[in-house]
Amino acid sequence: MPIYTCTTTESTLPRSIKAALAREIATIHSQINHVPSTYVNVAFHELSGDNLYTDGAPASPVLVSGWIREGHPKTEVTRLATEIASAVTRIAGVPAEQVLVVFESSPASFAVEGGRVLPEPGQEQAWIAGT
Amino acid sequence: MPIYTCTTTESTLPRSIKAALAREIATIHSQINHVPSTYVNVAFHELSGDNLYTDGAPASPVLVSGWIREGHPKTEVTRLATEIASAVTRIAGVPAEQVLVVFESSPASFAVEGGRVLPEPGQEQAWIAGT
Amino acid sequence: MPIYTCTTTESTLPRSIKAALAREIATIHSQINHVPSTYVNVAFHELSGDNLYTDGAPASPVLVSGWIREGHPKTEVTRLATEIASAVTRIAGVPAEQVLVVFESSPASFAVEGGRVLPEPGQEQAWIAGT
């Protein structure tokens, strides 16, 4: 259900770190948002050095954008953002100052997976049982 | 006006399939959202195998994120998501379980095209006539 | 705090143009949204010619998606979109008809940077002083 997109420059995140981070994001998301980790997608966009800028100068932040269904408790989304940001620093060794995590959301009814409209938060079990 | 972003791994979607899918998305979007297909943008991000994960393991889902102006009827957005997801499976042969379509929206007044602020849903004809 | 993502085809924006555009976006954003330019991130996604379509045909629009915190005055977001679109045409020489700028937003509490939850619009000074 969720989509995480991590944007950074080439070689900022070695291959083994990307795999470890994808696993950790799946684990954290599953625990906080009550979705089996099998539904957690993580995409890495590795840009060349002349394609990423902070303050108008080439830079290598790690920008994480997550999409989740609308309706999760706001405090939980904040906790999710905090823990994902912390995981990037802990696993990839990227200073917190270079890590930005942002969540966007839209109604579950605006999303389709496995040919079916996604469930509202709290209705996951019935939806999964229906597959 | 709309932007569709399809993220998957290299070679999941052959070149001819991407072209066919871009055409079909333009057609479906035009029919349901009353926007001429000339305004429909589709971008494909093809990631290397170590840059896309589901459940913490390398995977090849097709993740489609669409941006549309706020204010379209919700049932129409659901229909749009359902038909786009179905088109990915029909045209690209990707199993429905690997296809996720998500729409996000923001106010038309937050978007500019051709140097002009986008019209509210329902005001497209007057806006287009004004070009 | 903000993230700007510019998607186009390879060679549409030469290296020096990308750098100039990143600087100009940082300047415009800083002036209108009252955030120091040091917090403005700009990412360029340069796709191969068979990965970007308008109206179902290969095309080279410049698609700019910006993420900002919810709560900025709506008229300011419109002004921001208008000025960013204008900057793309002025600096990169891309015709206005091929430039689309879209802003999306979500609550500041859904975002973490430097290990801290982002401030609500208007609270930036106190937040920055707290670093």
mmCIF file of C-alpha atoms in Angstrom:
data_model
loop_
_atom_site.group_PDB
_atom_site.id
_atom_site.type_symbol
_atom_site.label_atom_id
_atom_site.label_comp_id
_atom_site.label_asym_id
_atom_site.label_seq_id
_atom_site.Cartn_x
_atom_site.Cartn_y
_atom_site.Cartn_z
ATOM 1 C CA MET A 1 0.000 0.000 0.000
ATOM 2 C CA PRO A 2 2.529 2.671 0.924
ATOM 3 C CA ILE A 3 5.168 3.953 -1.474
ATOM 4 C CA TYR A 4 8.472 5.298 -0.187
ATOM 5 C CA THR A 5 10.706 7.195 -2.588
ATOM 6 C CA CYS A 6 14.278 7.934 -1.492
ATOM 7 C CA THR A 7 16.105 10.464 -3.658
ATOM 8 C CA THR A 8 19.825 11.081 -3.308
ATOM 9 C CA THR A 9 23.014 11.123 -5.359
ATOM 10 C CA GLU A 10 24.863 8.131 -6.744
ATOM 11 C CA SER A 11 27.087 6.331 -4.247
ATOM 12 C CA THR A 12 25.575 8.051 -1.216
ATOM 13 C CA LEU A 13 23.856 4.772 -0.354
ATOM 14 C CA PRO A 14 25.825 1.590 -1.162
ATOM 15 C CA ARG A 15 23.843 -1.395 -2.408
ATOM 16 C CA SER A 16 23.857 -3.239 0.910
ATOM 17 C CA ILE A 17 22.723 -0.100 2.716
ATOM 18 C CA LYS A 18 19.807 0.346 0.334
ATOM 19 C CA ALA A 19 18.688 -3.213 0.951
ATOM 20 C CA ALA A 20 19.020 -2.796 4.723
ATOM 21 C CA LEU A 21 17.134 0.488 4.639
ATOM 22 C CA ALA A 22 14.323 -1.009 2.542
ATOM 23 C CA ARG A 23 13.992 -3.801 5.101
ATOM 24 C CA GLU A 24 13.972 -1.377 8.040
ATOM 25 C CA ILE A 25 11.396 0.901 6.415
ATOM 26 C CA ALA A 26 9.154 -2.109 5.803
ATOM 27 C CA THR A 27 9.510 -3.142 9.441
ATOM 28 C CA ILE A 28 8.892 0.320 10.893
ATOM 29 C CA HIS A 29 5.933 0.977 8.604
ATOM 30 C CA SER A 30 4.370 -2.353 9.391
ATOM 31 C CA GLN A 31 4.642 -1.810 13.142
ATOM 32 C CA ILE A 32 3.257 1.727 13.196
ATOM 33 C CA ASN A 33 0.667 1.652 10.414
ATOM 34 C CA HIS A 34 -0.639 -1.906 10.892
ATOM 35 C CA VAL A 35 0.024 -2.997 7.319
ATOM 36 C CA PRO A 36 1.851 -6.273 6.592
ATOM 37 C CA SER A 37 5.367 -5.530 5.389
ATOM 38 C CA THR A 38 4.535 -7.390 2.178
ATOM 39 C CA TYR A 39 2.691 -4.235 1.061
ATOM 40 C CA VAL A 40 5.557 -1.783 1.646
ATOM 41 C CA ASN A 41 7.289 -0.492 -1.512
ATOM 42 C CA VAL A 42 10.586 1.413 -1.432
ATOM 43 C CA ALA A 43 12.107 3.031 -4.530
ATOM 44 C CA PHE A 44 15.559 4.646 -4.679
ATOM 45 C CA HIS A 45 16.316 7.388 -7.186
ATOM 46 C CA GLU A 46 20.076 7.842 -7.468
ATOM 47 C CA LEU A 47 20.836 11.056 -9.317
ATOM 48 C CA SER A 48 24.116 12.184 -10.807
ATOM 49 C CA GLY A 49 25.941 14.919 -8.905
ATOM 50 C CA ASP A 50 24.692 17.702 -11.162
ATOM 51 C CA ASN A 51 21.068 16.756 -10.605
ATOM 52 C CA LEU A 52 20.604 17.426 -6.900
ATOM 53 C CA TYR A 53 20.919 20.806 -5.188
ATOM 54 C CA THR A 54 20.421 22.331 -1.774
ATOM 55 C CA ASP A 55 20.566 26.117 -1.500
ATOM 56 C CA GLY A 56 21.400 26.297 -5.198
ATOM 57 C CA ALA A 57 24.590 24.253 -4.833
ATOM 58 C CA PRO A 58 25.260 20.570 -5.572
ATOM 59 C CA ALA A 59 24.494 18.531 -2.462
ATOM 60 C CA SER A 60 23.682 15.002 -1.345
ATOM 61 C CA PRO A 61 20.686 15.090 0.973
ATOM 62 C CA VAL A 62 18.558 11.991 1.383
ATOM 63 C CA LEU A 63 15.008 13.037 0.552
ATOM 64 C CA VAL A 64 12.385 10.487 1.549
ATOM 65 C CA SER A 65 8.811 10.979 0.351
ATOM 66 C CA GLY A 66 6.197 8.573 1.597
ATOM 67 C CA TRP A 67 2.646 8.125 0.400
ATOM 68 C CA ILE A 68 0.094 6.758 2.830
ATOM 69 C CA ARG A 69 -3.681 6.521 2.947
ATOM 70 C CA GLU A 70 -5.476 9.470 4.528
ATOM 71 C CA GLY A 71 -6.985 8.897 7.943
ATOM 72 C CA HIS A 72 -4.097 7.532 9.988
ATOM 73 C CA PRO A 73 -3.848 9.340 13.360
ATOM 74 C CA LYS A 74 -1.700 12.443 12.890
ATOM 75 C CA THR A 75 0.531 11.619 15.833
ATOM 76 C CA GLU A 76 1.289 8.254 14.282
ATOM 77 C CA VAL A 77 2.327 9.873 11.007
ATOM 78 C CA THR A 78 4.679 12.137 12.948
ATOM 79 C CA ARG A 79 6.103 9.111 14.739
ATOM 80 C CA LEU A 80 6.525 7.311 11.427
ATOM 81 C CA ALA A 81 8.386 10.287 9.904
ATOM 82 C CA THR A 82 10.608 10.565 12.972
ATOM 83 C CA GLU A 83 11.512 6.880 13.023
ATOM 84 C CA ILE A 84 12.161 6.666 9.284
ATOM 85 C CA ALA A 85 14.442 9.719 9.449
ATOM 86 C CA SER A 86 16.252 8.194 12.389
ATOM 87 C CA ALA A 87 16.666 4.912 10.482
ATOM 88 C CA VAL A 88 18.334 6.692 7.564
ATOM 89 C CA THR A 89 20.916 8.198 9.904
ATOM 90 C CA ARG A 90 21.412 4.998 11.897
ATOM 91 C CA ILE A 91 21.677 2.606 8.933
ATOM 92 C CA ALA A 92 23.240 4.798 6.250
ATOM 93 C CA GLY A 93 25.322 7.068 8.460
ATOM 94 C CA VAL A 94 23.871 10.172 6.850
ATOM 95 C CA PRO A 95 23.862 13.146 9.260
ATOM 96 C CA ALA A 96 20.338 14.080 10.418
ATOM 97 C CA GLU A 97 20.800 17.547 8.907
ATOM 98 C CA GLN A 98 20.904 15.980 5.432
ATOM 99 C CA VAL A 99 17.821 13.821 5.926
ATOM 100 C CA LEU A 100 14.314 15.058 5.091
ATOM 101 C CA VAL A 101 11.299 12.782 5.422
ATOM 102 C CA VAL A 102 7.897 13.937 4.172
ATOM 103 C CA PHE A 103 4.554 12.124 4.131
ATOM 104 C CA GLU A 104 1.765 12.906 1.744
ATOM 105 C CA SER A 105 -1.612 11.258 1.831
ATOM 106 C CA SER A 106 -4.796 10.959 -0.152
ATOM 107 C CA PRO A 107 -8.023 8.999 0.335
ATOM 108 C CA ALA A 108 -7.755 5.204 0.244
ATOM 109 C CA SER A 109 -10.502 5.369 -2.376
ATOM 110 C CA PHE A 110 -8.041 7.125 -4.712
ATOM 111 C CA ALA A 111 -5.793 4.039 -4.815
ATOM 112 C CA VAL A 112 -6.024 0.561 -6.341
ATOM 113 C CA GLU A 113 -3.796 -2.448 -5.660
ATOM 114 C CA GLY A 114 -4.299 -6.039 -6.743
ATOM 115 C CA GLY A 115 -7.244 -4.784 -8.768
ATOM 116 C CA ARG A 116 -9.112 -3.587 -5.670
ATOM 117 C CA VAL A 117 -9.632 -0.197 -4.068
ATOM 118 C CA LEU A 118 -7.496 0.132 -0.924
ATOM 119 C CA PRO A 119 -9.176 -0.152 2.495
ATOM 120 C CA GLU A 120 -9.643 2.756 4.857
ATOM 121 C CA PRO A 121 -7.181 2.775 7.781
ATOM 122 C CA GLY A 122 -8.506 0.259 10.311
ATOM 123 C CA GLN A 123 -10.134 -1.930 7.623
ATOM 124 C CA GLU A 124 -6.928 -3.648 6.516
ATOM 125 C CA GLN A 125 -7.672 -7.083 7.986
ATOM 126 C CA ALA A 126 -10.993 -7.499 6.200
ATOM 127 C CA TRP A 127 -9.443 -6.257 2.969
ATOM 128 C CA ILE A 128 -6.524 -8.662 3.189
ATOM 129 C CA ALA A 129 -8.824 -11.539 4.096
ATOM 130 C CA GLY A 130 -10.793 -10.783 0.941
ATOM 131 C CA THR A 131 -7.876 -11.439 -1.380
ATOM 132 C CA MET B 1 -2.657 19.155 -16.657
ATOM 133 C CA PRO B 2 -2.276 15.751 -15.013
ATOM 134 C CA ILE B 3 1.073 14.086 -14.395
ATOM 135 C CA TYR B 4 1.379 10.314 -14.298
ATOM 136 C CA THR B 5 4.593 8.802 -12.955
ATOM 137 C CA CYS B 6 5.171 5.071 -13.503
ATOM 138 C CA THR B 7 8.019 3.607 -11.478
ATOM 139 C CA THR B 8 9.314 0.118 -12.102
ATOM 140 C CA THR B 9 12.549 -1.743 -12.863
ATOM 141 C CA GLU B 10 14.459 -1.752 -16.132
ATOM 142 C CA SER B 11 13.062 -4.078 -18.790
ATOM 143 C CA THR B 12 9.765 -4.641 -16.986
ATOM 144 C CA LEU B 13 8.085 -2.461 -19.619
ATOM 145 C CA PRO B 14 9.517 -2.756 -23.172
ATOM 146 C CA ARG B 15 9.650 0.427 -25.226
ATOM 147 C CA SER B 16 6.571 -0.376 -27.322
ATOM 148 C CA ILE B 17 4.602 -1.208 -24.180
ATOM 149 C CA LYS B 18 5.520 2.123 -22.588
ATOM 150 C CA ALA B 19 4.311 3.978 -25.677
ATOM 151 C CA ALA B 20 1.077 1.978 -25.757
ATOM 152 C CA LEU B 21 0.508 2.535 -22.041
ATOM 153 C CA ALA B 22 1.130 6.270 -22.362
ATOM 154 C CA ARG B 23 -1.476 6.413 -25.135
ATOM 155 C CA GLU B 24 -4.001 4.399 -23.156
ATOM 156 C CA ILE B 25 -3.522 6.511 -20.025
ATOM 157 C CA ALA B 26 -4.080 9.653 -22.110
ATOM 158 C CA THR B 27 -7.269 8.161 -23.553
ATOM 159 C CA ILE B 28 -8.671 6.948 -20.240
ATOM 160 C CA HIS B 29 -7.836 10.187 -18.457
ATOM 161 C CA SER B 30 -9.386 12.281 -21.196
ATOM 162 C CA GLN B 31 -12.629 10.300 -21.136
ATOM 163 C CA ILE B 32 -13.104 10.284 -17.373
ATOM 164 C CA ASN B 33 -11.704 13.672 -16.345
ATOM 165 C CA HIS B 34 -12.864 15.767 -19.326
ATOM 166 C CA VAL B 35 -9.390 17.045 -20.211
ATOM 167 C CA PRO B 36 -8.116 16.871 -23.813
ATOM 168 C CA SER B 37 -5.488 14.144 -24.091
ATOM 169 C CA THR B 38 -3.029 16.806 -25.260
ATOM 170 C CA TYR B 39 -2.660 17.809 -21.602
ATOM 171 C CA VAL B 40 -1.837 14.338 -20.253
ATOM 172 C CA ASN B 41 1.804 13.764 -19.257
ATOM 173 C CA VAL B 42 3.231 10.328 -18.497
ATOM 174 C CA ALA B 43 6.757 9.794 -17.141
ATOM 175 C CA PHE B 44 8.434 6.411 -16.688
ATOM 176 C CA HIS B 45 11.156 5.923 -14.095
ATOM 177 C CA GLU B 46 13.031 2.714 -14.817
ATOM 178 C CA LEU B 47 15.177 1.784 -11.850
ATOM 179 C CA SER B 48 17.990 -0.745 -11.666
ATOM 180 C CA GLY B 49 17.177 -3.979 -9.873
ATOM 181 C CA ASP B 50 18.827 -2.903 -6.629
ATOM 182 C CA ASN B 51 16.710 0.262 -6.408
ATOM 183 C CA LEU B 52 13.196 -1.123 -6.000
ATOM 184 C CA TYR B 53 11.963 -3.205 -3.080
ATOM 185 C CA THR B 54 8.732 -4.707 -1.832
ATOM 186 C CA ASP B 55 8.719 -6.187 1.683
ATOM 187 C CA GLY B 56 12.414 -5.402 1.950
ATOM 188 C CA ALA B 57 13.366 -7.593 -1.021
ATOM 189 C CA PRO B 58 14.138 -6.656 -4.635
ATOM 190 C CA ALA B 59 10.899 -6.637 -6.629
ATOM 191 C CA SER B 60 9.383 -5.265 -9.818
ATOM 192 C CA PRO B 61 6.018 -3.736 -9.017
ATOM 193 C CA VAL B 62 4.592 -1.086 -11.318
ATOM 194 C CA LEU B 63 3.873 1.934 -9.115
ATOM 195 C CA VAL B 64 1.731 4.586 -10.789
ATOM 196 C CA SER B 65 1.300 7.948 -9.077
ATOM 197 C CA GLY B 66 -1.049 10.422 -10.659
ATOM 198 C CA TRP B 67 -1.527 14.080 -9.845
ATOM 199 C CA ILE B 68 -4.866 15.672 -10.573
ATOM 200 C CA ARG B 69 -6.585 18.910 -9.616
ATOM 201 C CA GLU B 70 -8.650 18.794 -6.445
ATOM 202 C CA GLY B 71 -12.414 18.817 -6.864
ATOM 203 C CA HIS B 72 -13.082 15.963 -9.249
ATOM 204 C CA PRO B 73 -15.937 13.752 -7.965
ATOM 205 C CA LYS B 74 -14.433 11.108 -5.664
ATOM 206 C CA THR B 75 -16.176 8.259 -7.433
ATOM 207 C CA GLU B 76 -14.604 9.369 -10.698
ATOM 208 C CA VAL B 77 -11.139 9.323 -9.165
ATOM 209 C CA THR B 78 -11.777 5.780 -7.962
ATOM 210 C CA ARG B 79 -12.927 4.814 -11.446
ATOM 211 C CA LEU B 80 -9.838 6.438 -12.944
ATOM 212 C CA ALA B 81 -7.533 4.512 -10.575
ATOM 213 C CA THR B 82 -9.327 1.263 -11.324
ATOM 214 C CA GLU B 83 -9.175 1.688 -15.083
ATOM 215 C CA ILE B 84 -5.523 2.766 -15.109
ATOM 216 C CA ALA B 85 -4.554 -0.230 -12.966
ATOM 217 C CA SER B 86 -6.512 -2.498 -15.277
ATOM 218 C CA ALA B 87 -4.764 -0.973 -18.305
ATOM 219 C CA VAL B 88 -1.330 -1.749 -16.863
ATOM 220 C CA THR B 89 -2.262 -5.398 -16.484
ATOM 221 C CA ARG B 90 -3.997 -5.605 -19.871
ATOM 222 C CA ILE B 91 -1.321 -3.803 -21.903
ATOM 223 C CA ALA B 92 1.866 -4.731 -20.065
ATOM 224 C CA GLY B 93 0.878 -8.168 -18.799
ATOM 225 C CA VAL B 94 1.859 -7.267 -15.254
ATOM 226 C CA PRO B 95 -0.187 -9.250 -12.696
ATOM 227 C CA ALA B 96 -2.704 -7.066 -10.823
ATOM 228 C CA GLU B 97 -0.978 -7.951 -7.537
ATOM 229 C CA GLN B 98 2.134 -6.071 -8.702
ATOM 230 C CA VAL B 99 0.254 -2.960 -9.815
ATOM 231 C CA LEU B 100 -0.430 -0.055 -7.461
ATOM 232 C CA VAL B 101 -2.130 3.125 -8.680
ATOM 233 C CA VAL B 102 -2.396 6.151 -6.394
ATOM 234 C CA PHE B 103 -3.873 9.585 -7.054
ATOM 235 C CA GLU B 104 -2.872 12.704 -5.192
ATOM 236 C CA SER B 105 -4.466 16.070 -5.703
ATOM 237 C CA SER B 106 -4.063 19.696 -4.771
ATOM 238 C CA PRO B 107 -5.986 22.862 -5.663
ATOM 239 C CA ALA B 108 -5.960 23.906 -9.319
ATOM 240 C CA SER B 109 -4.765 27.286 -8.038
ATOM 241 C CA PHE B 110 -1.515 25.596 -6.910
ATOM 242 C CA ALA B 111 -0.603 24.752 -10.526
ATOM 243 C CA VAL B 112 0.522 26.720 -13.572
ATOM 244 C CA GLU B 113 0.712 25.539 -17.194
ATOM 245 C CA GLY B 114 1.297 27.584 -20.318
ATOM 246 C CA GLY B 115 1.920 30.531 -18.007
ATOM 247 C CA ARG B 116 -1.609 30.407 -16.598
ATOM 248 C CA VAL B 117 -3.110 29.076 -13.384
ATOM 249 C CA LEU B 118 -5.027 25.840 -14.065
ATOM 250 C CA PRO B 119 -8.840 25.917 -14.163
ATOM 251 C CA GLU B 120 -11.039 24.376 -11.496
ATOM 252 C CA PRO B 121 -12.614 21.062 -12.551
ATOM 253 C CA GLY B 122 -15.591 21.927 -14.782
ATOM 254 C CA GLN B 123 -13.974 25.143 -16.053
ATOM 255 C CA GLU B 124 -11.666 23.465 -18.572
ATOM 256 C CA GLN B 125 -13.477 24.597 -21.728
ATOM 257 C CA ALA B 126 -13.320 28.292 -20.913
ATOM 258 C CA TRP B 127 -9.672 27.948 -19.884
ATOM 259 C CA ILE B 128 -8.723 26.156 -23.085
ATOM 260 C CA ALA B 129 -10.662 28.689 -25.195
ATOM 261 C CA GLY B 130 -8.621 31.396 -23.539
ATOM 262 C CA THR B 131 -5.298 30.115 -24.835
ATOM 263 C CA MET C 1 12.133 22.101 3.950
ATOM 264 C CA PRO C 2 10.649 22.208 0.449
ATOM 265 C CA ILE C 3 11.452 19.654 -2.239
ATOM 266 C CA TYR C 4 11.311 20.589 -5.904
ATOM 267 C CA THR C 5 11.411 17.815 -8.479
ATOM 268 C CA CYS C 6 11.973 18.768 -12.117
ATOM 269 C CA THR C 7 11.289 15.985 -14.600
ATOM 270 C CA THR C 8 12.260 16.290 -18.259
ATOM 271 C CA THR C 9 14.227 14.483 -20.944
ATOM 272 C CA GLU C 10 18.007 14.253 -21.222
ATOM 273 C CA SER C 11 19.690 17.288 -22.712
ATOM 274 C CA THR C 12 16.622 19.514 -22.382
ATOM 275 C CA LEU C 13 18.392 21.318 -19.540
ATOM 276 C CA PRO C 14 22.185 21.688 -19.908
ATOM 277 C CA ARG C 15 24.258 21.403 -16.742
ATOM 278 C CA SER C 16 24.778 25.146 -16.316
ATOM 279 C CA ILE C 17 21.061 25.762 -16.800
ATOM 280 C CA LYS C 18 20.195 23.245 -14.125
ATOM 281 C CA ALA C 19 22.540 24.942 -11.676
ATOM 282 C CA ALA C 20 21.133 28.376 -12.521
ATOM 283 C CA LEU C 21 17.579 27.130 -12.185
ATOM 284 C CA ALA C 22 18.296 25.504 -8.827
ATOM 285 C CA ARG C 23 19.708 28.826 -7.590
ATOM 286 C CA GLU C 24 16.734 30.786 -8.893
ATOM 287 C CA ILE C 25 14.205 28.391 -7.364
ATOM 288 C CA ALA C 26 15.994 28.700 -4.007
ATOM 289 C CA THR C 27 15.867 32.486 -4.269
ATOM 290 C CA ILE C 28 12.210 32.689 -5.307
ATOM 291 C CA HIS C 29 11.118 30.189 -2.686
ATOM 292 C CA SER C 30 13.028 31.940 0.045
ATOM 293 C CA GLN C 31 11.483 35.304 -0.810
ATOM 294 C CA ILE C 32 7.886 34.136 -1.055
ATOM 295 C CA ASN C 33 7.703 31.424 1.601
ATOM 296 C CA HIS C 34 10.010 32.969 4.227
ATOM 297 C CA VAL C 35 12.356 29.993 4.448
ATOM 298 C CA PRO C 36 16.143 30.469 4.239
ATOM 299 C CA SER C 37 17.389 29.244 0.872
ATOM 300 C CA THR C 38 19.619 26.780 2.719
ATOM 301 C CA TYR C 39 16.524 24.620 3.179
ATOM 302 C CA VAL C 40 15.500 24.494 -0.492
ATOM 303 C CA ASN C 41 16.128 21.177 -2.284
ATOM 304 C CA VAL C 42 15.897 20.785 -6.056
ATOM 305 C CA ALA C 43 16.159 17.399 -7.814
ATOM 306 C CA PHE C 44 16.310 16.897 -11.573
ATOM 307 C CA HIS C 45 15.118 13.671 -13.153
ATOM 308 C CA GLU C 46 16.419 13.427 -16.698
ATOM 309 C CA LEU C 47 14.616 10.668 -18.547
ATOM 310 C CA SER C 48 15.537 9.038 -21.841
ATOM 311 C CA GLY C 49 13.399 10.035 -24.807
ATOM 312 C CA ASP C 50 11.226 6.929 -24.640
ATOM 313 C CA ASN C 51 10.289 7.592 -21.009
ATOM 314 C CA LEU C 52 8.340 10.855 -21.253
ATOM 315 C CA TYR C 53 5.082 11.362 -23.137
ATOM 316 C CA THR C 54 2.490 14.060 -23.650
ATOM 317 C CA ASP C 55 -0.742 13.093 -25.399
ATOM 318 C CA GLY C 56 0.640 9.587 -25.846
ATOM 319 C CA ALA C 57 3.625 10.742 -27.910
ATOM 320 C CA PRO C 58 7.267 11.291 -26.906
ATOM 321 C CA ALA C 59 7.668 14.854 -25.667
ATOM 322 C CA SER C 60 9.966 17.038 -23.576
ATOM 323 C CA PRO C 61 7.885 19.051 -21.148
ATOM 324 C CA VAL C 62 9.469 20.354 -17.962
ATOM 325 C CA LEU C 63 7.320 19.056 -15.112
ATOM 326 C CA VAL C 64 8.042 20.709 -11.775
ATOM 327 C CA SER C 65 6.471 19.252 -8.636
ATOM 328 C CA GLY C 66 7.000 21.095 -5.404
ATOM 329 C CA TRP C 67 6.236 19.933 -1.896
ATOM 330 C CA ILE C 68 5.542 22.559 0.745
ATOM 331 C CA ARG C 69 4.084 22.567 4.235
ATOM 332 C CA GLU C 70 0.325 23.007 4.462
ATOM 333 C CA GLY C 71 -0.912 26.365 5.707
ATOM 334 C CA HIS C 72 0.835 28.877 3.470
ATOM 335 C CA PRO C 73 -1.657 31.467 2.156
ATOM 336 C CA LYS C 74 -3.217 30.105 -1.048
ATOM 337 C CA THR C 75 -2.492 33.261 -3.010
ATOM 338 C CA GLU C 76 1.187 32.929 -2.112
ATOM 339 C CA VAL C 77 1.276 29.364 -3.413
ATOM 340 C CA THR C 78 -0.246 30.566 -6.679
ATOM 341 C CA ARG C 79 2.356 33.310 -6.878
ATOM 342 C CA LEU C 80 5.115 30.800 -6.160
ATOM 343 C CA ALA C 81 3.873 28.483 -8.940
ATOM 344 C CA THR C 82 3.622 31.381 -11.371
ATOM 345 C CA GLU C 83 7.111 32.674 -10.629
ATOM 346 C CA ILE C 84 8.746 29.241 -10.763
ATOM 347 C CA ALA C 85 7.089 28.512 -14.123
ATOM 348 C CA SER C 86 8.224 31.879 -15.408
ATOM 349 C CA ALA C 87 11.777 31.176 -14.212
ATOM 350 C CA VAL C 88 11.911 27.909 -16.173
ATOM 351 C CA THR C 89 10.993 29.741 -19.368
ATOM 352 C CA ARG C 90 13.289 32.689 -18.672
ATOM 353 C CA ILE C 91 16.368 30.697 -17.613
ATOM 354 C CA ALA C 92 16.017 27.519 -19.672
ATOM 355 C CA GLY C 93 14.296 28.953 -22.718
ATOM 356 C CA VAL C 94 11.560 26.338 -22.542
ATOM 357 C CA PRO C 95 8.275 27.644 -24.024
ATOM 358 C CA ALA C 96 5.613 28.281 -21.369
ATOM 359 C CA GLU C 97 3.349 25.734 -23.076
ATOM 360 C CA GLN C 98 5.808 22.971 -22.155
ATOM 361 C CA VAL C 99 6.171 24.006 -18.515
ATOM 362 C CA LEU C 100 3.887 22.656 -15.788
ATOM 363 C CA VAL C 101 4.405 23.569 -12.143
ATOM 364 C CA VAL C 102 2.371 21.844 -9.447
ATOM 365 C CA PHE C 103 2.496 22.233 -5.668
ATOM 366 C CA GLU C 104 1.384 19.605 -3.233
ATOM 367 C CA SER C 105 1.328 20.067 0.488
ATOM 368 C CA SER C 106 0.830 18.151 3.691
ATOM 369 C CA PRO C 107 0.952 19.096 7.377
ATOM 370 C CA ALA C 108 4.306 20.253 8.731
ATOM 371 C CA SER C 109 3.831 17.605 11.408
ATOM 372 C CA PHE C 110 4.124 14.936 8.689
ATOM 373 C CA ALA C 111 7.733 15.958 7.966
ATOM 374 C CA VAL C 112 11.066 15.636 9.773
ATOM 375 C CA GLU C 113 14.349 17.382 8.958
ATOM 376 C CA GLY C 114 17.505 17.516 11.027
ATOM 377 C CA GLY C 115 15.829 15.042 13.367
ATOM 378 C CA ARG C 116 13.041 17.495 14.230
ATOM 379 C CA VAL C 117 9.433 17.872 13.119
ATOM 380 C CA LEU C 118 9.076 20.832 10.743
ATOM 381 C CA PRO C 119 7.520 24.067 12.019
ATOM 382 C CA GLU C 120 4.103 25.323 10.991
ATOM 383 C CA PRO C 121 4.227 28.188 8.481
ATOM 384 C CA GLY C 122 5.010 31.341 10.453
ATOM 385 C CA GLN C 123 6.991 29.438 13.113
ATOM 386 C CA GLU C 124 10.185 29.112 11.050
ATOM 387 C CA GLN C 125 12.294 31.596 13.017
ATOM 388 C CA ALA C 126 11.794 29.896 16.363
ATOM 389 C CA TRP C 127 12.416 26.503 14.776
ATOM 390 C CA ILE C 128 15.639 27.633 13.135
ATOM 391 C CA ALA C 129 16.813 29.324 16.332
ATOM 392 C CA GLY C 130 16.316 25.999 18.092
ATOM 393 C CA THR C 131 18.877 24.172 15.993
#
